[in-house]
PDB file of C-alpha atoms in Angstrom:
ATOM      1  CA  MET A   1     -35.920 -45.408  27.458  1.00 94.00           C
ATOM      2  CA  LYS A   2     -34.849 -44.915  31.065  1.00 98.00           C
ATOM      3  CA  PHE A   3     -36.863 -42.412  33.104  1.00 98.00           C
ATOM      4  CA  ALA A   4     -35.372 -40.308  35.880  1.00 98.00           C
ATOM      5  CA  ILE A   5     -36.353 -37.497  38.226  1.00 98.00           C
ATOM      6  CA  THR A   6     -34.448 -34.529  39.595  1.00 98.00           C
ATOM      7  CA  PHE A   7     -34.554 -33.107  43.103  1.00 97.00           C
ATOM      8  CA  GLY A   8     -33.935 -29.703  41.542  1.00 94.00           C
ATOM      9  CA  GLN A   9     -37.599 -29.307  40.595  1.00 93.00           C
ATOM     10  CA  LEU A  10     -38.830 -29.988  44.136  1.00 96.00           C
ATOM     11  CA  HIS A  11     -38.966 -28.245  47.485  1.00 96.00           C
ATOM     12  CA  PRO A  12     -36.564 -30.126  49.813  1.00 96.00           C
ATOM     13  CA  ALA A  13     -39.444 -30.965  52.157  1.00 97.00           C
ATOM     14  CA  TYR A  14     -40.779 -33.323  49.454  1.00 98.00           C
ATOM     15  CA  TRP A  15     -37.521 -34.939  48.365  1.00 98.00           C
ATOM     16  CA  LEU A  16     -37.596 -38.085  50.461  1.00 98.00           C
ATOM     17  CA  GLU A  17     -41.276 -38.881  49.920  1.00 98.00           C
ATOM     18  CA  THR A  18     -40.879 -38.379  46.168  1.00 98.00           C
ATOM     19  CA  VAL A  19     -37.726 -40.452  45.708  1.00 98.00           C
ATOM     20  CA  ARG A  20     -39.163 -43.294  47.780  1.00 98.00           C
ATOM     21  CA  GLU A  21     -42.184 -43.392  45.486  1.00 98.00           C
ATOM     22  CA  ALA A  22     -40.004 -43.118  42.372  1.00 98.00           C
ATOM     23  CA  ASP A  23     -38.021 -46.099  43.650  1.00 98.00           C
ATOM     24  CA  ARG A  24     -41.198 -48.105  44.259  1.00 98.00           C
ATOM     25  CA  LEU A  25     -42.635 -47.248  40.844  1.00 98.00           C
ATOM     26  CA  GLY A  26     -39.528 -48.233  38.929  1.00 98.00           C
ATOM     27  CA  TYR A  27     -37.972 -44.925  37.878  1.00 98.00           C
ATOM     28  CA  GLU A  28     -34.374 -45.625  36.953  1.00 98.00           C
ATOM     29  CA  SER A  29     -32.523 -42.773  38.685  1.00 98.00           C
ATOM     30  CA  ALA A  30     -32.753 -39.581  40.747  1.00 98.00           C
ATOM     31  CA  TRP A  31     -30.417 -36.601  40.320  1.00 98.00           C
ATOM     32  CA  LEU A  32     -29.386 -34.016  42.903  1.00 98.00           C
ATOM     33  CA  PRO A  33     -28.186 -30.531  41.868  1.00 96.00           C
ATOM     34  CA  GLU A  34     -24.986 -29.367  43.575  1.00 96.00           C
ATOM     35  CA  HIS A  35     -23.071 -26.224  44.450  1.00 96.00           C
ATOM     36  CA  LEU A  36     -20.414 -25.740  47.079  1.00 97.00           C
ATOM     37  CA  VAL A  37     -21.527 -22.193  47.911  1.00 96.00           C
ATOM     38  CA  PHE A  38     -23.676 -19.454  46.389  1.00 95.00           C
ATOM     39  CA  PRO A  39     -21.959 -16.047  46.246  1.00 95.00           C
ATOM     40  CA  VAL A  40     -24.362 -13.145  46.599  1.00 94.00           C
ATOM     41  CA  GLU A  41     -22.960 -11.777  43.338  1.00 92.00           C
ATOM     42  CA  MET A  42     -23.416 -14.440  40.667  1.00 91.00           C
ATOM     43  CA  ARG A  43     -21.585 -14.213  37.371  1.00 89.00           C
ATOM     44  CA  GLY A  44     -21.666 -16.680  34.517  1.00 83.00           C
ATOM     45  CA  GLN A  45     -24.261 -18.283  32.288  1.00 74.00           C
ATOM     46  CA  LEU A  46     -25.771 -21.703  32.826  1.00 75.00           C
ATOM     47  CA  VAL A  47     -27.531 -21.364  29.475  1.00 70.00           C
ATOM     48  CA  PRO A  48     -26.020 -19.225  26.665  1.00 68.00           C
ATOM     49  CA  GLY A  49     -27.814 -15.900  26.407  1.00 70.00           C
ATOM     50  CA  GLU A  50     -29.109 -15.992  29.959  1.00 69.00           C
ATOM     51  CA  GLU A  51     -29.333 -12.524  31.489  1.00 68.00           C
ATOM     52  CA  HIS A  52     -29.859 -13.474  35.125  1.00 66.00           C
ATOM     53  CA  PRO A  53     -28.819 -16.273  37.491  1.00 70.00           C
ATOM     54  CA  PRO A  54     -31.168 -19.293  37.366  1.00 75.00           C
ATOM     55  CA  VAL A  55     -31.407 -19.539  41.166  1.00 83.00           C
ATOM     56  CA  PRO A  56     -31.263 -17.047  44.054  1.00 89.00           C
ATOM     57  CA  PRO A  57     -28.222 -17.262  46.362  1.00 92.00           C
ATOM     58  CA  SER A  58     -30.513 -18.180  49.276  1.00 93.00           C
ATOM     59  CA  THR A  59     -31.390 -21.522  47.633  1.00 93.00           C
ATOM     60  CA  PRO A  60     -30.693 -24.427  50.049  1.00 93.00           C
ATOM     61  CA  VAL A  61     -27.899 -26.786  49.003  1.00 94.00           C
ATOM     62  CA  TYR A  62     -26.793 -30.066  50.547  1.00 96.00           C
ATOM     63  CA  GLU A  63     -23.568 -32.060  50.483  1.00 97.00           C
ATOM     64  CA  PRO A  64     -24.474 -34.630  47.839  1.00 97.00           C
ATOM     65  CA  GLY A  65     -22.466 -37.575  49.117  1.00 97.00           C
ATOM     66  CA  ALA A  66     -24.101 -37.267  52.519  1.00 97.00           C
ATOM     67  CA  TYR A  67     -27.612 -36.641  51.252  1.00 98.00           C
ATOM     68  CA  LEU A  68     -27.589 -39.334  48.586  1.00 98.00           C
ATOM     69  CA  SER A  69     -26.171 -41.864  51.051  1.00 98.00           C
ATOM     70  CA  PHE A  70     -29.125 -41.039  53.295  1.00 98.00           C
ATOM     71  CA  VAL A  71     -31.457 -41.563  50.333  1.00 98.00           C
ATOM     72  CA  ALA A  72     -29.705 -44.845  49.515  1.00 98.00           C
ATOM     73  CA  ALA A  73     -30.679 -46.149  52.940  1.00 98.00           C
ATOM     74  CA  GLN A  74     -34.323 -45.301  52.200  1.00 97.00           C
ATOM     75  CA  THR A  75     -34.476 -46.948  48.757  1.00 98.00           C
ATOM     76  CA  THR A  76     -33.601 -50.243  47.134  1.00 98.00           C
ATOM     77  CA  ARG A  77     -33.257 -49.943  43.345  1.00 98.00           C
ATOM     78  CA  ILE A  78     -33.135 -46.368  42.104  1.00 98.00           C
ATOM     79  CA  ARG A  79     -29.748 -45.071  40.973  1.00 98.00           C
ATOM     80  CA  LEU A  80     -28.473 -41.888  42.591  1.00 99.00           C
ATOM     81  CA  GLY A  81     -26.525 -39.182  40.791  1.00 98.00           C
ATOM     82  CA  THR A  82     -25.454 -35.555  40.831  1.00 98.00           C
ATOM     83  CA  PHE A  83     -26.608 -32.998  38.274  1.00 97.00           C
ATOM     84  CA  VAL A  84     -23.811 -31.916  38.487  1.00 97.00           C
ATOM     85  CA  TYR A  85     -21.044 -32.117  41.103  1.00 98.00           C
ATOM     86  CA  LEU A  86     -18.227 -29.553  40.875  1.00 98.00           C
ATOM     87  CA  LEU A  87     -15.461 -32.121  41.094  1.00 98.00           C
ATOM     88  CA  GLY A  88     -12.707 -29.735  40.022  1.00 98.00           C
ATOM     89  CA  ILE A  89     -13.404 -27.167  42.749  1.00 98.00           C
ATOM     90  CA  ARG A  90     -12.363 -29.733  45.352  1.00 97.00           C
ATOM     91  CA  HIS A  91      -9.320 -31.933  45.738  1.00 98.00           C
ATOM     92  CA  PRO A  92     -10.048 -35.248  43.951  1.00 98.00           C
ATOM     93  CA  PHE A  93      -9.498 -37.084  47.245  1.00 98.00           C
ATOM     94  CA  VAL A  94     -12.705 -35.438  48.486  1.00 98.00           C
ATOM     95  CA  GLY A  95     -14.818 -36.250  45.437  1.00 98.00           C
ATOM     96  CA  ALA A  96     -13.450 -39.767  45.049  1.00 98.00           C
ATOM     97  CA  ARG A  97     -14.169 -40.525  48.698  1.00 98.00           C
ATOM     98  CA  ALA A  98     -17.715 -39.145  48.537  1.00 98.00           C
ATOM     99  CA  PHE A  99     -18.732 -41.223  45.525  1.00 98.00           C
ATOM    100  CA  ALA A 100     -16.913 -44.363  46.620  1.00 98.00           C
ATOM    101  CA  THR A 101     -18.767 -44.163  49.932  1.00 98.00           C
ATOM    102  CA  LEU A 102     -22.089 -43.613  48.154  1.00 98.00           C
ATOM    103  CA  ASP A 103     -21.439 -46.538  45.830  1.00 98.00           C
ATOM    104  CA  VAL A 104     -20.596 -48.884  48.707  1.00 98.00           C
ATOM    105  CA  LEU A 105     -23.532 -47.809  50.873  1.00 98.00           C
ATOM    106  CA  SER A 106     -26.008 -47.970  47.981  1.00 98.00           C
ATOM    107  CA  GLY A 107     -24.813 -51.362  46.763  1.00 98.00           C
ATOM    108  CA  GLY A 108     -23.482 -49.991  43.476  1.00 98.00           C
ATOM    109  CA  ARG A 109     -26.067 -47.339  42.551  1.00 98.00           C
ATOM    110  CA  ALA A 110     -23.887 -44.217  42.273  1.00 98.00           C
ATOM    111  CA  GLU A 111     -23.807 -42.042  39.127  1.00 98.00           C
ATOM    112  CA  VAL A 112     -20.981 -39.484  39.145  1.00 98.00           C
ATOM    113  CA  GLY A 113     -22.439 -36.482  37.352  1.00 98.00           C
ATOM    114  CA  VAL A 114     -19.707 -33.827  37.083  1.00 98.00           C
ATOM    115  CA  GLY A 115     -19.242 -30.471  35.399  1.00 98.00           C
ATOM    116  CA  ALA A 116     -16.887 -27.516  35.238  1.00 96.00           C
ATOM    117  CA  GLY A 117     -19.494 -25.152  36.654  1.00 94.00           C
ATOM    118  CA  TRP A 118     -21.056 -22.057  35.140  1.00 92.00           C
ATOM    119  CA  MET A 119     -20.713 -19.681  38.114  1.00 94.00           C
ATOM    120  CA  THR A 120     -17.318 -17.986  37.978  1.00 95.00           C
ATOM    121  CA  THR A 121     -17.819 -16.230  41.327  1.00 95.00           C
ATOM    122  CA  GLU A 122     -18.200 -19.593  43.073  1.00 97.00           C
ATOM    123  CA  TRP A 123     -14.649 -20.461  42.010  1.00 97.00           C
ATOM    124  CA  GLU A 124     -13.395 -17.049  43.047  1.00 97.00           C
ATOM    125  CA  ALA A 125     -15.002 -17.510  46.476  1.00 97.00           C
ATOM    126  CA  VAL A 126     -12.782 -20.531  47.163  1.00 97.00           C
ATOM    127  CA  GLY A 127      -9.680 -18.783  45.845  1.00 97.00           C
ATOM    128  CA  LEU A 128      -9.392 -20.545  42.479  1.00 98.00           C
ATOM    129  CA  ASP A 129      -9.083 -19.032  39.018  1.00 98.00           C
ATOM    130  CA  PRO A 130     -12.323 -19.822  37.149  1.00 97.00           C
ATOM    131  CA  ALA A 131     -10.379 -19.820  33.878  1.00 97.00           C
ATOM    132  CA  THR A 132      -8.768 -23.098  35.021  1.00 98.00           C
ATOM    133  CA  ARG A 133     -11.974 -24.913  35.887  1.00 97.00           C
ATOM    134  CA  GLY A 134     -12.125 -27.061  32.749  1.00 97.00           C
ATOM    135  CA  ARG A 135      -8.534 -28.238  33.057  1.00 98.00           C
ATOM    136  CA  ARG A 136      -8.963 -28.848  36.778  1.00 98.00           C
ATOM    137  CA  LEU A 137     -12.018 -30.986  36.113  1.00 98.00           C
ATOM    138  CA  ASP A 138     -10.222 -33.026  33.459  1.00 98.00           C
ATOM    139  CA  GLU A 139      -7.329 -33.749  35.799  1.00 98.00           C
ATOM    140  CA  ALA A 140      -9.634 -34.494  38.732  1.00 98.00           C
ATOM    141  CA  ILE A 141     -11.580 -37.044  36.655  1.00 98.00           C
ATOM    142  CA  GLU A 142      -8.366 -38.818  35.726  1.00 98.00           C
ATOM    143  CA  VAL A 143      -7.185 -38.877  39.349  1.00 98.00           C
ATOM    144  CA  CYS A 144     -10.525 -40.211  40.610  1.00 98.00           C
ATOM    145  CA  LYS A 145     -10.471 -43.023  38.069  1.00 98.00           C
ATOM    146  CA  ARG A 146      -7.054 -44.063  39.316  1.00 98.00           C
ATOM    147  CA  LEU A 147      -8.061 -43.817  42.983  1.00 98.00           C
ATOM    148  CA  TRP A 148     -11.060 -46.043  42.290  1.00 98.00           C
ATOM    149  CA  THR A 149      -9.166 -48.680  40.311  1.00 98.00           C
ATOM    150  CA  GLU A 150      -5.465 -48.812  41.251  1.00 98.00           C
ATOM    151  CA  GLU A 151      -3.884 -50.224  44.404  1.00 98.00           C
ATOM    152  CA  VAL A 152      -1.216 -47.529  44.806  1.00 98.00           C
ATOM    153  CA  ILE A 153      -1.581 -44.102  43.196  1.00 98.00           C
ATOM    154  CA  GLU A 154       1.032 -41.394  42.663  1.00 98.00           C
ATOM    155  CA  HIS A 155       0.232 -38.240  40.724  1.00 98.00           C
ATOM    156  CA  HIS A 156       2.136 -35.143  39.634  1.00 98.00           C
ATOM    157  CA  GLY A 157      -0.089 -32.907  37.546  1.00 98.00           C
ATOM    158  CA  GLU A 158      -0.781 -29.272  36.789  1.00 98.00           C
ATOM    159  CA  PHE A 159      -3.180 -28.805  39.714  1.00 98.00           C
ATOM    160  CA  PHE A 160      -2.821 -31.852  41.968  1.00 98.00           C
ATOM    161  CA  ASP A 161       0.431 -33.343  43.211  1.00 98.00           C
ATOM    162  CA  PHE A 162       0.894 -36.163  45.689  1.00 98.00           C
ATOM    163  CA  ALA A 163       3.254 -38.977  46.607  1.00 98.00           C
ATOM    164  CA  PRO A 164       2.067 -42.614  46.561  1.00 98.00           C
ATOM    165  CA  VAL A 165      -1.212 -43.179  48.397  1.00 98.00           C
ATOM    166  CA  MET A 166      -3.683 -46.019  48.844  1.00 98.00           C
ATOM    167  CA  PHE A 167      -7.435 -45.557  48.604  1.00 98.00           C
ATOM    168  CA  GLU A 168      -9.887 -48.022  50.136  1.00 98.00           C
ATOM    169  CA  PRO A 169     -12.574 -49.169  49.925  1.00 98.00           C
ATOM    170  CA  LYS A 170     -12.956 -49.262  46.174  1.00 98.00           C
ATOM    171  CA  PRO A 171     -16.410 -48.625  44.702  1.00 98.00           C
ATOM    172  CA  VAL A 172     -18.719 -51.579  44.146  1.00 98.00           C
ATOM    173  CA  GLN A 173     -19.163 -50.885  40.421  1.00 98.00           C
ATOM    174  CA  HIS A 174     -16.364 -51.931  38.087  1.00 97.00           C
ATOM    175  CA  PRO A 175     -14.204 -50.463  36.867  1.00 97.00           C
ATOM    176  CA  HIS A 176     -15.801 -47.504  38.689  1.00 98.00           C
ATOM    177  CA  PRO A 177     -19.181 -45.733  38.961  1.00 98.00           C
ATOM    178  CA  PRO A 178     -20.301 -44.189  35.660  1.00 98.00           C
ATOM    179  CA  ILE A 179     -18.900 -40.702  35.065  1.00 98.00           C
ATOM    180  CA  VAL A 180     -21.571 -38.530  33.455  1.00 98.00           C
ATOM    181  CA  VAL A 181     -20.272 -35.207  32.152  1.00 98.00           C
ATOM    182  CA  GLY A 182     -22.604 -32.216  32.187  1.00 97.00           C
ATOM    183  CA  GLY A 183     -22.641 -29.094  30.060  1.00 95.00           C
ATOM    184  CA  GLU A 184     -23.911 -27.795  26.751  1.00 94.00           C
ATOM    185  CA  SER A 185     -20.681 -26.322  25.342  1.00 93.00           C
ATOM    186  CA  ASP A 186     -18.468 -28.027  22.786  1.00 96.00           C
ATOM    187  CA  ARG A 187     -15.816 -28.323  25.493  1.00 96.00           C
ATOM    188  CA  ALA A 188     -18.252 -30.221  27.714  1.00 97.00           C
ATOM    189  CA  LEU A 189     -19.275 -32.505  24.863  1.00 98.00           C
ATOM    190  CA  ARG A 190     -15.627 -33.197  24.070  1.00 98.00           C
ATOM    191  CA  ARG A 191     -14.985 -33.979  27.727  1.00 98.00           C
ATOM    192  CA  ALA A 192     -17.893 -36.419  27.761  1.00 98.00           C
ATOM    193  CA  ALA A 193     -16.625 -38.123  24.603  1.00 98.00           C
ATOM    194  CA  ARG A 194     -13.060 -38.330  25.892  1.00 97.00           C
ATOM    195  CA  LEU A 195     -13.439 -39.012  29.612  1.00 98.00           C
ATOM    196  CA  GLY A 196     -17.070 -39.871  30.318  1.00 98.00           C
ATOM    197  CA  ASP A 197     -19.402 -42.817  30.346  1.00 98.00           C
ATOM    198  CA  GLY A 198     -22.305 -40.474  29.694  1.00 98.00           C
ATOM    199  CA  TRP A 199     -23.342 -36.914  28.886  1.00 98.00           C
ATOM    200  CA  ILE A 200     -26.067 -35.050  30.782  1.00 98.00           C
ATOM    201  CA  GLY A 201     -27.598 -31.954  29.235  1.00 97.00           C
ATOM    202  CA  MET A 202     -30.090 -29.356  30.324  1.00 94.00           C
ATOM    203  CA  SER A 203     -33.751 -29.094  29.298  1.00 95.00           C
ATOM    204  CA  HIS A 204     -34.282 -30.068  25.660  1.00 97.00           C
ATOM    205  CA  THR A 205     -36.829 -31.057  23.064  1.00 97.00           C
ATOM    206  CA  PRO A 206     -36.308 -33.993  20.695  1.00 98.00           C
ATOM    207  CA  GLU A 207     -35.401 -31.422  18.045  1.00 98.00           C
ATOM    208  CA  SER A 208     -33.010 -29.302  20.106  1.00 97.00           C
ATOM    209  CA  VAL A 209     -30.958 -32.256  21.371  1.00 98.00           C
ATOM    210  CA  VAL A 210     -30.166 -33.624  17.898  1.00 98.00           C
ATOM    211  CA  PRO A 211     -27.289 -31.193  17.135  1.00 98.00           C
ATOM    212  CA  GLN A 212     -25.723 -31.934  20.530  1.00 98.00           C
ATOM    213  CA  VAL A 213     -25.900 -35.691  20.016  1.00 98.00           C
ATOM    214  CA  ARG A 214     -24.398 -35.323  16.547  1.00 98.00           C
ATOM    215  CA  LYS A 215     -21.481 -33.339  17.951  1.00 98.00           C
ATOM    216  CA  LEU A 216     -21.036 -35.895  20.717  1.00 98.00           C
ATOM    217  CA  ARG A 217     -20.879 -38.782  18.267  1.00 97.00           C
ATOM    218  CA  ALA A 218     -18.434 -36.880  16.051  1.00 98.00           C
ATOM    219  CA  PHE A 219     -16.161 -36.249  19.037  1.00 98.00           C
ATOM    220  CA  GLU A 220     -16.350 -39.950  19.959  1.00 97.00           C
ATOM    221  CA  GLU A 221     -15.222 -40.782  16.452  1.00 97.00           C
ATOM    222  CA  GLU A 222     -12.376 -38.295  16.787  1.00 97.00           C
ATOM    223  CA  TYR A 223     -11.224 -39.887  20.047  1.00 97.00           C
ATOM    224  CA  GLY A 224     -11.458 -43.406  18.676  1.00 96.00           C
ATOM    225  CA  ARG A 225     -14.319 -44.592  20.851  1.00 93.00           C
ATOM    226  CA  ALA A 226     -17.230 -44.734  18.430  1.00 90.00           C
ATOM    227  CA  ASP A 227     -17.649 -48.390  19.422  1.00 92.00           C
ATOM    228  CA  ARG A 228     -18.230 -47.296  23.035  1.00 92.00           C
ATOM    229  CA  PRO A 229     -20.795 -44.481  22.751  1.00 95.00           C
ATOM    230  CA  VAL A 230     -21.613 -42.542  25.886  1.00 97.00           C
ATOM    231  CA  GLN A 231     -25.121 -42.613  27.298  1.00 98.00           C
ATOM    232  CA  VAL A 232     -27.203 -39.483  26.635  1.00 98.00           C
ATOM    233  CA  THR A 233     -29.305 -37.976  29.429  1.00 98.00           C
ATOM    234  CA  VAL A 234     -31.411 -34.790  29.186  1.00 98.00           C
ATOM    235  CA  MET A 235     -34.423 -33.211  30.802  1.00 98.00           C
ATOM    236  CA  GLY A 236     -37.560 -33.195  28.686  1.00 98.00           C
ATOM    237  CA  ALA A 237     -41.291 -33.718  28.458  1.00 97.00           C
ATOM    238  CA  VAL A 238     -43.396 -36.678  27.349  1.00 97.00           C
ATOM    239  CA  ARG A 239     -46.991 -35.870  26.430  1.00 94.00           C
ATOM    240  CA  ASP A 240     -47.888 -38.928  24.371  1.00 94.00           C
ATOM    241  CA  PRO A 241     -46.316 -42.216  23.219  1.00 94.00           C
ATOM    242  CA  ALA A 242     -45.138 -40.608  19.990  1.00 96.00           C
ATOM    243  CA  ASP A 243     -42.855 -38.379  22.051  1.00 97.00           C
ATOM    244  CA  LEU A 244     -41.003 -41.476  23.241  1.00 96.00           C
ATOM    245  CA  GLU A 245     -40.247 -42.435  19.659  1.00 96.00           C
ATOM    246  CA  ARG A 246     -38.991 -38.916  18.932  1.00 98.00           C
ATOM    247  CA  TRP A 247     -36.678 -38.967  21.943  1.00 98.00           C
ATOM    248  CA  ALA A 248     -35.313 -42.368  20.980  1.00 97.00           C
ATOM    249  CA  GLU A 249     -34.771 -41.290  17.382  1.00 98.00           C
ATOM    250  CA  ALA A 250     -32.916 -38.217  18.654  1.00 98.00           C
ATOM    251  CA  GLY A 251     -30.452 -40.498  20.444  1.00 98.00           C
ATOM    252  CA  VAL A 252     -31.575 -40.011  24.055  1.00 98.00           C
ATOM    253  CA  ASP A 253     -31.072 -42.965  26.406  1.00 98.00           C
ATOM    254  CA  ARG A 254     -32.320 -41.479  29.684  1.00 98.00           C
ATOM    255  CA  LEU A 255     -34.961 -38.794  30.109  1.00 98.00           C
ATOM    256  CA  ILE A 256     -35.320 -36.744  33.289  1.00 98.00           C
ATOM    257  CA  VAL A 257     -39.032 -35.952  33.612  1.00 98.00           C
ATOM    258  CA  VAL A 258     -40.968 -33.567  35.842  1.00 98.00           C
ATOM    259  CA  PRO A 259     -44.606 -34.720  35.671  1.00 97.00           C
ATOM    260  CA  TRP A 260     -45.840 -32.195  38.213  1.00 97.00           C
ATOM    261  CA  THR A 261     -46.249 -28.425  38.562  1.00 96.00           C
ATOM    262  CA  ARG A 262     -46.135 -28.112  42.359  1.00 97.00           C
ATOM    263  CA  SER A 263     -43.966 -30.068  44.788  1.00 98.00           C
ATOM    264  CA  ARG A 264     -46.955 -31.298  46.755  1.00 97.00           C
ATOM    265  CA  GLU A 265     -48.277 -32.871  43.536  1.00 98.00           C
ATOM    266  CA  ALA A 266     -45.055 -34.718  42.714  1.00 98.00           C
ATOM    267  CA  VAL A 267     -46.009 -38.153  44.029  1.00 98.00           C
ATOM    268  CA  ASP A 268     -49.358 -38.154  42.229  1.00 98.00           C
ATOM    269  CA  GLY A 269     -47.629 -36.941  39.076  1.00 98.00           C
ATOM    270  CA  LEU A 270     -45.095 -39.750  39.257  1.00 98.00           C
ATOM    271  CA  ARG A 271     -47.878 -42.294  39.623  1.00 98.00           C
ATOM    272  CA  ARG A 272     -49.801 -40.969  36.606  1.00 97.00           C
ATOM    273  CA  PHE A 273     -46.658 -40.925  34.482  1.00 98.00           C
ATOM    274  CA  ALA A 274     -45.761 -44.455  35.573  1.00 98.00           C
ATOM    275  CA  ASP A 275     -49.228 -45.694  34.671  1.00 97.00           C
ATOM    276  CA  ASP A 276     -48.855 -44.209  31.189  1.00 96.00           C
ATOM    277  CA  TYR A 277     -45.229 -44.983  30.358  1.00 96.00           C
ATOM    278  CA  LEU A 278     -43.508 -47.313  32.843  1.00 93.00           C
ATOM    279  CA  ARG A 279     -45.884 -50.278  32.670  1.00 79.00           C
TER     280      ARG A 279
END
């Protein structure tokens, strides 16, 4: 089992101290939430049945390529990903450049966590139809893969159209940094099975994640890639060693843990968790 942390459960003032300690202790990865902008009026559901936005519009957000590159310079081993980056809301040149830069500067530690986005008003704020966000993301993923792997790229698609271009430098990881698709819907799971190297879900228990993993594996079978299963990442708790067995039996490969209740307690919480489960 790989163990990860998320910046989303911390006050930004504690981010750097916490990720440095996570790197020292041997946590596998750290994940940064991402939005381009927060409209004052938020519409959409991150979790089905949700009756209110999960975050206030005043929540601080940072450009993930810039921030994670800064973190890369402060760490040595920990992988750095987004949970999740709205790739489709930008031109793929922008996203491909951000993650290629992060991968080069980190020495091959980038994880490209992407999603269609739950907040429809965020798409409206940039002048895009939120009904197209899934198709835009699919096309953007395909374009990024080509930019990261091909010498000369020409593309004429539904949303992005450009004459031959070259894109350098290529990422360090081959064929490209892992693409981890976020989302709990069947569409997101299909996207992960078809286009991703991994799937990243929200907060789960070993019991609640089982139906999602089953769907994911069925979609992989449908797309003819059952021999190349995607890696499963979710947030969840570990209270005793038996929990680890339950997570593994449920099909989880990477668990994002939050062993603290207050940001100022994060470093101590990471140390206690590492003593119990990382050594």
